[in-house]
Amino acid sequence: MHRGKGMTFVGDSRIPKRGKFIPPKDYSEYPGKTEAFLPNFLLKEWMVGAVFLIGFLVLTVSEASPLEAEADPTKAGYIPLPDWYFLFLYQLLKYPYAAGDYKVIGIVILPGLAMIALLIAPWLDRGPERRAARRPIATGLMLLSLISIIYLTWESSVSHDWAKSEEQGKIVKKVDIDKSSEGYKIYSSQSCVNCHGENLEGKVGPALVGKNIPAQLVEKVAVNGIPPKMPPNAFKGSDKDLKTLAKFIEKVSKK
Amino acid sequence: MLTKLYDWVDERLDITPMWRDLADHEVPEHVNPAYHFSAFVYCFGGLTFFTIVIQILSGMFLTMYYVPDINNAWDSVFYLQNKVAYGQIVRGMHHWGASLTIVMVFLHTLRVFFTGAYKKPRELNWIVGVLLFFIILGLGFTGYLLPWDMKALFATKVGLQIAASVPFIGNWIEVLLQGSDIVGAQTLARFFAIHVFFLPAALLGLLAAHFIMIRKQGISGPL
Amino acid sequence: MSNKEHDVTRRQFLNYTLTGVGGFMAAGMLMPMVRFAVDPLLQNKKTGKMVSVVSVDELTDQPQRKTFKVKKVDGWHEFEEQKIAYVFKKKNGDIMALSPICTHLGCTVNWNDPAYPNEYHCPCHGGRYTKTGINIPGTPPPAPLHVYDMKVKDGTVYLGDAHPRGGA
């Protein structure tokens, strides 16, 4: 160790300087057009930022962020969907070798390996070469994971029934239903109430409120059903009761 | 007037070197989109930071109306979005901004990866960056529950189910995150706390480390 | 950095542009948020509906404590707010309804406490008012009790919002 004259210390301390730090490149002596961070370069960054912000504000003004109906844990038929950036994980768990008995693979091993590999990437890819084309293994693995993430996300979004989940999540306006009326009595004594809910808000079956259902349609559907979900002959009773029921539903389903 | 005030502080604290160092450091040509258009890929990091700033600001303002409680959460979100002036924009900034942050952080990670910028001596900064990525995903997951609408509840149920099926410690993680044996009042309170205090604190700390390391090590050279 | 004289103006120009772009970004971000936050300030105050409180026949020249409920909408929270009024007939026969909220610091005053007969007395800091709600000099309240908007219809007293008295 260097001792005596010319010895340097770390800051104000008595620890001698070891000088192992790899100094950053000094770009002021670097060939090419370098420029000062402030104001020259920052101005360019901020211009990019300003354009970005304009686009972003246009998006927020034109597209309202979605809000579905208030959470209701009793509506078990709801098809859940995570936010888009988790879709690939969600899709992965649908495959037989990543679910059921093998779900440890889909839940722990694959994502865990990916996360650890990402964290320790600098030690997996240690060569001095920086160009992507000259380190084919690292680049290849990253491209492979990238493609699988894009593929899984895409698969997940095409296999999801968007129309149905929109229907299930819709905000249904509360309608005052006269529960003492003749029509409601028939509605609740028949099997209708089991699927369409006590307030016609929908349960396993779709909501009836806010749909403008004409009486004739109610009469037809109550007898014929809508395959595959709604069975035929759901209504059992006299024609007179059916008419009353149909009128009642027409009335409460008005928007 | 301002100069005098500045001089007064500078006399006592010598603040000039602190910001001059940042202001005058030379930015090389290869990251400057004004010289090479393809250098716009180097903007993703800055844009990630910009979206994070937007997230923090809009989040702060949203909590002026939002209530983390199962009886009021949805109503307060509905109210702030539909009844308060500019509510749609402020909630939109937070909602769409969340997606944009993920996109930007993703692009930034890919840029660093494909330019090999994580190699020696920048390994530590890469690790901090990956941790930041995970924290941002965690913010996305916890934030998704807060409006307390149908998709929030059911997606969180599935998410926690997934956590629960981790061997050995799964149930423990589930109860810890859920705060109860169902996804309900206590889950919402917990997710709010994690989303608004714990993760942002970690985020800010790591961001500071990220930036200090960039400044200390400088930008990686051209390929 | 060769042309010194030229460089100064160029640098200034860059700084001005930088401030402008930065200001634009800050304004673009903050303007919607600030408007969002100050919204309660800019909401129009709704005048409350008149609510029936008491029948005219019941009133005497002695203030009576009457409670009534007003529908209140507080953002997403709707509830019935309970309000109190002291209602009586003045000497000239006019009906007067006073709000019992002390004008000092907002406690609720009581009529005819044993220690303070024929006065409104505030238990918090000893504020006192005469029967018509005028604050007695030398006690803490700075103004008379507020008076409810009032109308009489079909022999019933309807009350609205309470207002400070002008010029008192």
XYZ file of C-alpha atoms in Angstrom:
646
model
C 0.000 0.000 0.000
C 1.148 3.484 -0.779
C 2.125 5.268 2.400
C 3.536 8.636 3.392
C 3.750 11.572 1.030
C 1.107 11.847 -1.668
C -1.256 9.555 0.153
C -4.889 10.421 -0.489
C -7.878 9.821 1.713
C -11.580 9.273 1.188
C -13.287 12.602 1.867
C -12.531 13.850 5.373
C -11.900 10.365 6.689
C -8.698 8.570 7.609
C -9.386 5.787 5.141
C -6.863 5.836 2.318
C -8.264 6.023 -1.168
C -8.148 2.679 -2.953
C -9.213 4.019 -6.308
C -11.005 0.979 -7.682
C -14.015 2.909 -8.969
C -14.592 2.649 -12.719
C -14.899 6.294 -13.757
C -17.688 7.309 -16.134
C -16.771 8.264 -19.659
C -15.904 11.919 -20.006
C -18.027 12.907 -22.951
C -16.688 16.442 -23.142
C -13.554 14.938 -24.663
C -15.505 12.439 -26.689
C -15.742 12.737 -30.460
C -19.148 13.799 -31.713
C -21.606 16.496 -30.848
C -22.038 16.422 -27.114
C -24.063 19.119 -25.458
C -24.823 20.352 -21.970
C -27.674 18.678 -20.141
C -29.232 22.009 -19.178
C -30.636 23.730 -21.139
C -29.753 22.090 -24.468
C -30.543 18.445 -23.941
C -33.300 18.894 -21.384
C -35.162 21.098 -23.853
C -35.230 18.248 -26.362
C -36.398 15.814 -23.716
C -39.108 18.205 -22.610
C -40.301 18.724 -26.156
C -40.754 14.965 -26.449
C -42.503 15.101 -23.071
C -44.813 17.907 -24.184
C -45.885 16.025 -27.319
C -46.423 12.944 -25.193
C -48.502 14.935 -22.696
C -50.730 16.377 -25.423
C -51.436 12.905 -26.761
C -52.078 11.664 -23.253
C -54.488 14.479 -22.388
C -56.386 13.911 -25.634
C -56.763 10.282 -24.604
C -58.081 11.150 -21.136
C -60.558 13.643 -22.548
C -61.840 11.402 -25.313
C -61.968 8.118 -23.463
C -63.585 7.923 -20.020
C -61.926 5.384 -17.780
C -64.162 2.374 -17.322
C -66.161 1.856 -14.172
C -68.330 -1.212 -13.866
C -71.200 -1.734 -11.470
C -70.414 -1.789 -7.768
C -68.810 -5.017 -6.611
C -71.353 -7.657 -5.680
C -69.787 -10.870 -4.373
C -73.073 -12.749 -4.815
C -72.926 -12.488 -8.602
C -70.882 -15.614 -8.988
C -71.397 -15.917 -12.727
C -69.095 -12.989 -13.445
C -66.103 -13.836 -15.614
C -63.127 -12.121 -14.016
C -60.413 -10.495 -16.064
C -57.200 -8.922 -14.812
C -55.816 -5.721 -16.249
C -54.235 -6.220 -19.676
C -50.648 -6.470 -18.490
C -51.465 -9.522 -16.379
C -53.401 -11.267 -19.141
C -50.440 -13.372 -20.242
C -50.061 -14.855 -16.752
C -53.789 -15.421 -16.574
C -53.727 -17.201 -19.935
C -50.723 -19.310 -18.974
C -52.709 -20.842 -16.138
C -55.336 -22.090 -18.568
C -53.011 -24.608 -20.171
C -53.131 -28.151 -18.779
C -49.400 -28.377 -18.079
C -49.521 -25.158 -16.074
C -52.760 -25.835 -14.220
C -54.391 -28.539 -12.132
C -51.742 -30.873 -10.749
C -49.056 -28.904 -12.520
C -50.161 -25.465 -11.392
C -46.935 -25.092 -9.446
C -45.266 -24.847 -12.845
C -47.565 -22.086 -14.049
C -47.712 -20.166 -10.803
C -44.289 -20.511 -9.249
C -41.730 -22.092 -11.532
C -42.228 -20.289 -14.846
C -42.869 -16.759 -13.514
C -40.268 -17.301 -10.787
C -37.625 -18.370 -13.277
C -38.468 -15.448 -15.539
C -38.252 -12.977 -12.662
C -34.971 -14.352 -11.355
C -33.478 -14.536 -14.842
C -34.426 -10.913 -15.413
C -32.921 -9.866 -12.080
C -29.597 -11.605 -12.595
C -29.380 -10.973 -16.343
C -26.035 -9.110 -15.988
C -24.459 -12.269 -14.575
C -26.075 -14.643 -17.062
C -24.793 -12.574 -19.948
C -21.316 -11.578 -18.806
C -19.411 -11.102 -22.030
C -18.137 -7.621 -22.837
C -20.072 -7.528 -26.110
C -23.033 -5.139 -26.017
C -24.543 -5.366 -29.488
C -27.720 -7.433 -29.469
C -26.753 -9.228 -32.686
C -23.440 -10.382 -31.228
C -24.935 -12.062 -28.163
C -27.450 -14.356 -29.818
C -28.356 -16.419 -26.738
C -29.371 -13.470 -24.577
C -31.153 -11.745 -27.450
C -32.833 -14.982 -28.518
C -34.112 -15.771 -25.048
C -35.468 -12.257 -24.605
C -37.173 -12.327 -28.010
C -38.638 -15.737 -27.199
C -40.128 -14.516 -23.912
C -41.338 -11.375 -25.628
C -43.097 -13.353 -28.355
C -44.659 -15.742 -25.842
C -45.932 -12.832 -23.729
C -47.453 -11.166 -26.780
C -48.920 -14.463 -27.975
C -50.406 -15.328 -24.571
C -51.894 -11.862 -24.184
C -53.418 -12.067 -27.638
C -54.793 -15.575 -27.045
C -56.303 -14.453 -23.778
C -58.024 -11.469 -25.313
C -59.545 -13.386 -28.228
C -60.800 -16.170 -25.974
C -62.470 -13.730 -23.610
C -66.152 -12.991 -24.126
C -65.910 -9.191 -24.037
C -69.563 -8.599 -24.855
C -70.690 -10.840 -22.046
C -68.427 -9.345 -19.419
C -69.522 -5.882 -20.473
C -73.093 -7.001 -20.002
C -72.298 -8.470 -16.598
C -70.442 -5.437 -15.400
C -72.879 -2.795 -16.603
C -74.082 -0.261 -14.100
C -77.760 -1.070 -13.656
C -79.885 1.775 -12.490
C -81.873 0.892 -9.449
C -85.523 0.644 -10.385
C -88.242 0.811 -7.841
C -90.139 -2.390 -8.248
C -93.565 -2.701 -6.748
C -93.114 -6.017 -5.016
C -96.723 -6.202 -3.976
C -97.972 -6.061 -7.557
C -99.679 -9.009 -9.189
C -96.913 -9.208 -11.805
C -94.108 -9.397 -9.261
C -95.927 -12.135 -7.350
C -96.053 -14.235 -10.469
C -92.436 -13.373 -11.281
C -91.214 -14.461 -7.889
C -93.329 -17.588 -7.676
C -92.021 -18.798 -11.024
C -88.450 -19.884 -11.697
C -87.659 -16.467 -13.248
C -86.538 -15.042 -9.928
C -83.836 -17.653 -9.481
C -81.864 -16.593 -12.526
C -82.888 -13.001 -13.126
C -82.682 -11.932 -9.505
C -84.978 -10.567 -6.874
C -84.855 -7.078 -8.343
C -84.639 -8.263 -11.951
C -81.046 -7.125 -11.747
C -79.699 -10.325 -13.291
C -77.839 -13.156 -11.605
C -77.030 -16.247 -13.624
C -79.294 -14.855 -16.313
C -79.061 -11.314 -17.666
C -80.659 -8.302 -16.044
C -84.152 -7.441 -17.203
C -84.271 -3.856 -16.001
C -83.256 -1.144 -18.413
C -83.686 -3.325 -21.491
C -87.007 -2.217 -22.985
C -88.405 -5.699 -23.393
C -91.794 -5.742 -25.145
C -94.507 -7.895 -23.585
C -94.792 -10.176 -26.612
C -91.109 -11.041 -26.389
C -91.488 -11.941 -22.723
C -94.381 -14.259 -23.536
C -92.383 -15.932 -26.285
C -89.177 -16.343 -24.333
C -90.858 -17.532 -21.168
C -92.309 -20.421 -23.168
C -89.623 -21.138 -25.768
C -86.535 -20.160 -23.799
C -83.271 -18.940 -25.325
C -80.893 -21.815 -26.004
C -78.537 -22.750 -24.546
C -78.858 -20.929 -21.245
C -82.558 -20.375 -20.740
C -84.606 -23.580 -20.820
C -87.945 -23.771 -22.630
C -91.147 -23.928 -20.630
C -89.633 -21.924 -17.819
C -93.076 -20.506 -17.206
C -95.674 -22.818 -15.756
C -99.115 -21.407 -15.278
C -102.181 -20.011 -16.943
C -102.137 -17.785 -20.032
C -103.677 -15.035 -17.995
C -100.790 -15.097 -15.525
C -98.324 -15.082 -18.404
C -99.939 -11.948 -19.825
C -99.779 -10.233 -16.432
C -96.138 -11.221 -16.035
C -95.261 -9.994 -19.518
C -96.929 -6.639 -18.894
C -95.140 -6.314 -15.573
C -91.737 -6.995 -17.107
C -92.423 -4.646 -19.998
C -93.191 -1.937 -17.491
C -90.195 -2.356 -15.201
C -87.759 -2.944 -18.053
C -88.487 0.485 -19.537
C -85.464 2.713 -19.563
C -34.312 39.995 -5.886
C -34.230 36.310 -6.792
C -30.495 36.526 -7.444
C -29.985 38.057 -4.018
C -31.994 35.319 -2.359
C -30.018 32.722 -4.289
C -26.728 34.318 -3.288
C -27.834 34.416 0.336
C -28.531 30.690 0.358
C -25.439 29.922 -1.726
C -23.227 31.806 0.714
C -24.413 29.544 3.490
C -24.921 26.183 1.791
C -22.804 26.334 -1.380
C -25.643 24.995 -3.498
C -24.161 25.925 -6.872
C -22.038 22.782 -7.304
C -25.024 20.556 -6.455
C -27.121 21.561 -9.416
C -24.351 22.783 -11.709
C -22.947 19.277 -11.780
C -26.271 17.998 -13.034
C -26.889 20.924 -15.364
C -23.525 21.016 -17.089
C -22.756 17.352 -17.545
C -22.188 16.599 -21.195
C -24.804 14.499 -22.953
C -23.269 12.481 -25.784
C -24.509 12.568 -29.323
C -25.651 8.940 -29.511
C -28.540 9.443 -27.075
C -29.682 12.732 -28.592
C -32.748 12.365 -30.822
C -31.962 15.704 -32.459
C -28.909 14.131 -34.127
C -30.055 10.559 -34.607
C -33.784 10.027 -34.782
C -33.341 6.414 -33.680
C -32.068 7.756 -30.359
C -35.688 8.291 -29.337
C -35.419 4.872 -27.686
C -33.323 6.606 -25.045
C -36.361 8.746 -24.162
C -38.333 5.830 -22.729
C -36.649 6.110 -19.344
C -37.429 9.797 -19.074
C -40.990 9.232 -20.234
C -41.409 6.502 -17.617
C -40.395 9.015 -15.001
C -42.807 11.547 -16.482
C -45.707 9.073 -16.321
C -44.759 8.236 -12.740
C -44.902 11.934 -11.860
C -48.345 12.086 -13.470
C -49.406 9.015 -11.485
C -48.234 10.474 -8.187
C -49.886 13.852 -8.794
C -53.190 12.510 -10.102
C -53.229 9.915 -7.320
C -52.780 12.602 -4.690
C -55.670 14.559 -6.121
C -57.912 11.491 -6.438
C -57.582 10.765 -2.715
C -59.285 14.110 -2.066
C -62.525 12.374 -3.026
C -61.847 8.661 -2.862
C -62.805 6.671 0.240
C -61.253 3.223 0.769
C -64.268 1.531 2.270
C -66.575 -1.045 0.708
C -69.717 0.981 1.313
C -68.399 4.212 -0.136
C -65.524 3.348 -2.475
C -67.600 2.760 -5.572
C -69.940 5.657 -4.859
C -67.044 8.025 -4.321
C -65.395 6.940 -7.573
C -68.672 7.316 -9.430
C -69.137 10.733 -7.886
C -65.652 12.016 -8.640
C -65.788 10.748 -12.203
C -69.256 11.982 -13.095
C -70.130 14.850 -10.757
C -66.867 16.672 -10.112
C -65.534 19.026 -12.779
C -62.632 17.447 -14.713
C -63.169 14.250 -12.738
C -63.122 12.193 -15.896
C -59.773 13.691 -16.885
C -58.123 13.303 -13.504
C -59.297 9.725 -13.076
C -58.406 9.120 -16.719
C -54.884 10.394 -16.073
C -54.499 7.873 -13.281
C -56.237 4.992 -15.063
C -54.708 5.360 -18.525
C -51.482 6.659 -17.034
C -51.101 3.356 -15.187
C -51.204 1.450 -18.456
C -48.838 3.926 -20.070
C -46.372 3.587 -17.205
C -46.314 -0.168 -17.727
C -45.803 0.276 -21.473
C -43.024 2.799 -20.967
C -41.216 0.837 -18.280
C -41.445 -2.218 -20.526
C -39.977 -0.365 -23.498
C -37.272 1.155 -21.319
C -36.299 -2.286 -19.992
C -36.120 -3.659 -23.537
C -33.970 -0.719 -24.648
C -31.516 -1.273 -21.809
C -31.470 -4.983 -22.509
C -30.935 -4.796 -26.252
C -28.254 -2.121 -26.018
C -26.458 -4.199 -23.407
C -26.404 -1.255 -21.042
C -26.833 -3.477 -17.984
C -23.349 -4.926 -18.301
C -20.436 -4.147 -16.009
C -20.315 -1.718 -14.228
C -24.098 -1.116 -14.312
C -25.331 -4.444 -12.887
C -26.609 -2.879 -9.679
C -28.637 -0.277 -11.482
C -30.208 -3.006 -13.607
C -31.295 -4.835 -10.428
C -32.793 -1.661 -9.008
C -34.577 -1.140 -12.331
C -36.050 -4.650 -12.336
C -37.218 -4.160 -8.742
C -38.847 -0.899 -9.841
C -40.595 -2.834 -12.604
C -41.977 -5.328 -10.053
C -43.109 -2.506 -7.768
C -44.948 -0.867 -10.654
C -46.684 -4.172 -11.422
C -47.608 -4.381 -7.725
C -49.045 -0.873 -7.896
C -51.097 -1.975 -10.906
C -52.424 -5.019 -9.081
C -53.360 -3.203 -5.866
C -54.798 -0.209 -7.722
C -57.113 -2.403 -9.762
C -59.188 -3.267 -6.661
C -59.692 0.263 -5.397
C -62.717 1.367 -7.522
C -64.512 -1.621 -5.981
C -66.452 -2.482 -9.120
C -67.241 -5.936 -10.451
C -64.015 -6.503 -12.329
C -61.973 -5.153 -9.448
C -63.463 -7.598 -6.975
C -63.380 -10.682 -9.160
C -59.950 -10.074 -10.666
C -58.537 -9.600 -7.181
C -60.210 -12.815 -6.041
C -58.475 -14.658 -8.860
C -55.171 -12.903 -8.177
C -55.259 -13.873 -4.523
C -56.269 -17.419 -5.446
C -53.158 -17.581 -7.565
C -51.067 -16.323 -4.661
C -52.729 -18.890 -2.410
C -51.667 -21.794 -4.582
C -47.977 -21.124 -4.069
C -46.718 -24.187 -2.193
C -46.028 -23.965 1.566
C -46.426 -20.221 2.062
C -49.420 -19.657 -0.256
C -52.150 -19.469 2.359
C -50.026 -17.268 4.503
C -49.500 -14.789 1.619
C -53.197 -14.882 0.809
C -54.354 -14.058 4.333
C -51.684 -11.415 4.710
C -52.763 -9.638 1.535
C -56.451 -10.259 2.073
C -56.511 -9.304 5.739
C -59.377 -11.698 6.234
C -60.723 -14.976 4.876
C -62.652 -13.255 2.088
C -61.941 -10.397 -0.304
C -63.839 -7.658 1.485
C -63.626 -4.612 3.700
C -60.237 -5.450 5.153
C -58.773 -6.350 1.781
C -59.757 -2.977 0.395
C -58.225 -1.150 3.351
C -55.007 -3.134 3.016
C -54.727 -2.699 -0.725
C -55.272 1.017 -0.284
C -52.484 1.226 2.272
C -50.141 -0.803 0.079
C -51.061 1.163 -3.025
C -50.810 4.607 -1.490
C -48.098 4.341 1.148
C -45.945 1.232 1.060
C -45.282 0.748 -2.638
C -44.884 4.457 -3.492
C -42.394 4.818 -0.641
C -40.376 1.916 -2.021
C -40.787 3.333 -5.518
C -39.433 6.748 -4.562
C -36.503 5.268 -2.672
C -35.495 3.024 -5.537
C -36.024 5.787 -8.098
C -33.614 7.982 -6.160
C -31.074 5.155 -6.142
C -31.659 4.620 -9.870
C -30.955 8.268 -10.702
C -27.989 8.645 -8.378
C -26.406 5.604 -9.965
C -26.973 6.952 -13.479
C -25.324 10.228 -12.510
C -22.429 8.495 -10.793
C -21.737 6.017 -13.582
C -22.667 8.188 -16.548
C -24.535 7.080 -19.628
C -23.263 3.915 -21.281
C -21.207 4.611 -24.369
C -22.325 4.186 -27.964
C -22.504 0.661 -29.327
C -18.630 26.934 -27.417
C -16.488 28.965 -29.794
C -18.571 32.007 -30.614
C -18.885 33.607 -27.209
C -21.077 36.581 -28.002
C -23.456 34.510 -30.059
C -23.522 31.820 -27.420
C -24.949 34.035 -24.695
C -28.104 34.931 -26.592
C -28.497 31.392 -27.810
C -28.247 30.119 -24.279
C -30.789 32.660 -23.119
C -33.106 31.680 -25.915
C -32.781 28.036 -24.929
C -33.512 28.892 -21.321
C -36.643 30.826 -22.236
C -37.882 28.002 -24.440
C -37.112 25.527 -21.706
C -39.113 27.527 -19.189
C -41.952 27.821 -21.685
C -42.084 24.114 -22.471
C -41.727 23.244 -18.791
C -44.501 25.664 -17.898
C -46.717 24.175 -20.574
C -46.170 20.676 -19.230
C -46.776 21.710 -15.629
C -49.924 23.610 -16.605
C -51.201 20.765 -18.781
C -50.813 18.341 -15.924
C -51.919 20.511 -13.048
C -54.746 22.525 -14.581
C -57.294 19.663 -14.638
C -56.160 18.496 -11.212
C -56.432 21.886 -9.568
C -59.850 22.498 -11.116
C -60.836 19.059 -9.805
C -59.652 19.928 -6.316
C -61.282 23.358 -6.099
C -64.609 22.099 -7.426
C -66.384 22.450 -4.034
C -65.590 26.184 -4.108
C -67.287 26.614 -7.461
C -70.384 24.517 -6.808
C -73.547 26.565 -6.599
C -75.001 26.526 -3.146
C -78.430 25.012 -3.267
C -81.072 26.669 -1.159
C -82.771 24.120 1.037
C -86.405 23.257 0.577
C -88.868 24.682 3.073
C -89.902 22.063 5.599
C -93.057 22.067 7.709
C -92.110 22.380 11.361
C -94.982 23.350 13.613
C -98.578 24.458 13.443
C -99.227 28.145 14.111
C -101.739 27.361 16.852
C -99.034 25.852 19.042
C -96.935 28.992 19.094
C -96.873 31.355 22.055
C -94.707 34.292 22.954
C -92.348 31.882 24.686
C -89.671 30.319 22.391
C -90.262 26.613 21.864
C -87.580 24.181 20.842
C -88.627 22.421 17.641
C -86.616 19.861 15.691
C -87.053 19.160 12.003
C -85.262 17.107 9.388
C -83.772 18.364 6.148
C -82.629 16.171 3.264
C -78.960 16.788 2.708
C -76.739 15.617 -0.142
C -73.070 15.519 0.733
C -71.271 14.349 -2.390
C -72.190 10.681 -2.682
C -73.669 10.620 0.809
C -77.360 11.441 1.228
C -78.856 11.729 4.650
C -81.382 13.595 6.803
C -79.866 16.348 8.839
C -81.607 17.179 12.089
C -81.986 20.877 12.738
C -83.255 22.805 15.760
C -85.222 26.012 15.796
C -86.589 28.185 18.594
C -89.952 29.402 17.356
C -92.135 32.047 18.997
C -94.448 34.968 18.332
C -93.027 38.421 18.675
C -94.969 41.181 20.438
C -96.385 42.439 17.148
C -97.601 38.924 16.316
C -94.908 38.087 13.741
C -93.481 34.616 13.953
C -89.736 34.302 14.419
C -87.582 31.166 14.163
C -84.045 31.351 15.530
C -81.161 29.001 14.909
C -79.603 27.922 18.206
C -76.091 27.865 16.781
C -74.069 30.330 18.854
C -72.438 32.949 16.625
C -69.326 32.815 18.782
C -67.921 29.339 18.063
C -70.853 27.222 16.971
C -72.072 25.566 20.179
C -75.803 25.083 20.699
C -77.549 27.577 22.969
C -80.409 26.774 25.369
C -83.436 28.856 26.178
C -84.399 29.660 29.724
C -81.655 27.863 31.644
C -82.478 28.004 35.353
C -79.488 30.272 35.922
C -80.328 32.544 32.966
C -84.111 32.984 32.827
C -85.584 34.500 29.677
C -82.305 34.383 27.848
C -80.498 32.080 25.459
C -77.375 30.836 27.130
C -74.435 29.130 25.506
C -72.799 26.561 27.816
C -69.432 26.704 26.065
C -68.199 30.220 26.819
C -71.171 31.785 28.531
C -72.543 33.666 25.548
C -76.000 35.167 26.172
C -78.758 36.457 23.903
C -82.085 38.180 24.547
C -85.346 36.515 23.620
C -85.223 37.851 20.064
C -81.682 36.530 19.714
C -79.785 39.789 20.144
C -76.387 39.142 21.699
C -75.986 40.776 25.097
C -73.009 43.153 25.136
C -70.121 41.980 27.273
C -70.582 38.302 26.395
C -68.482 36.540 23.749
C -70.894 36.320 20.752
C -70.149 38.937 18.070
C -73.562 38.827 16.335
C -77.216 37.962 16.943
C -78.498 34.419 16.432
C -79.276 33.565 12.809
C -82.871 33.626 11.630
C -84.517 30.907 9.563
C -86.278 31.685 6.292
C -89.900 31.247 7.188
C -93.286 31.102 5.573
C -96.736 30.253 6.856
C -99.047 28.168 4.711
C -102.395 26.727 5.744
C -101.677 27.367 9.412
C -98.307 25.602 9.384
C -94.877 27.148 9.771
C -92.346 26.144 7.112
C -88.646 26.756 7.687
C -85.745 26.952 5.215
C -82.114 27.953 5.654
C -80.787 30.078 8.514
C -79.203 33.433 7.640
C -77.321 36.046 9.598
C -79.315 39.198 10.270
C -78.338 42.158 8.181
C -77.043 45.253 9.884
C -77.035 43.886 13.403
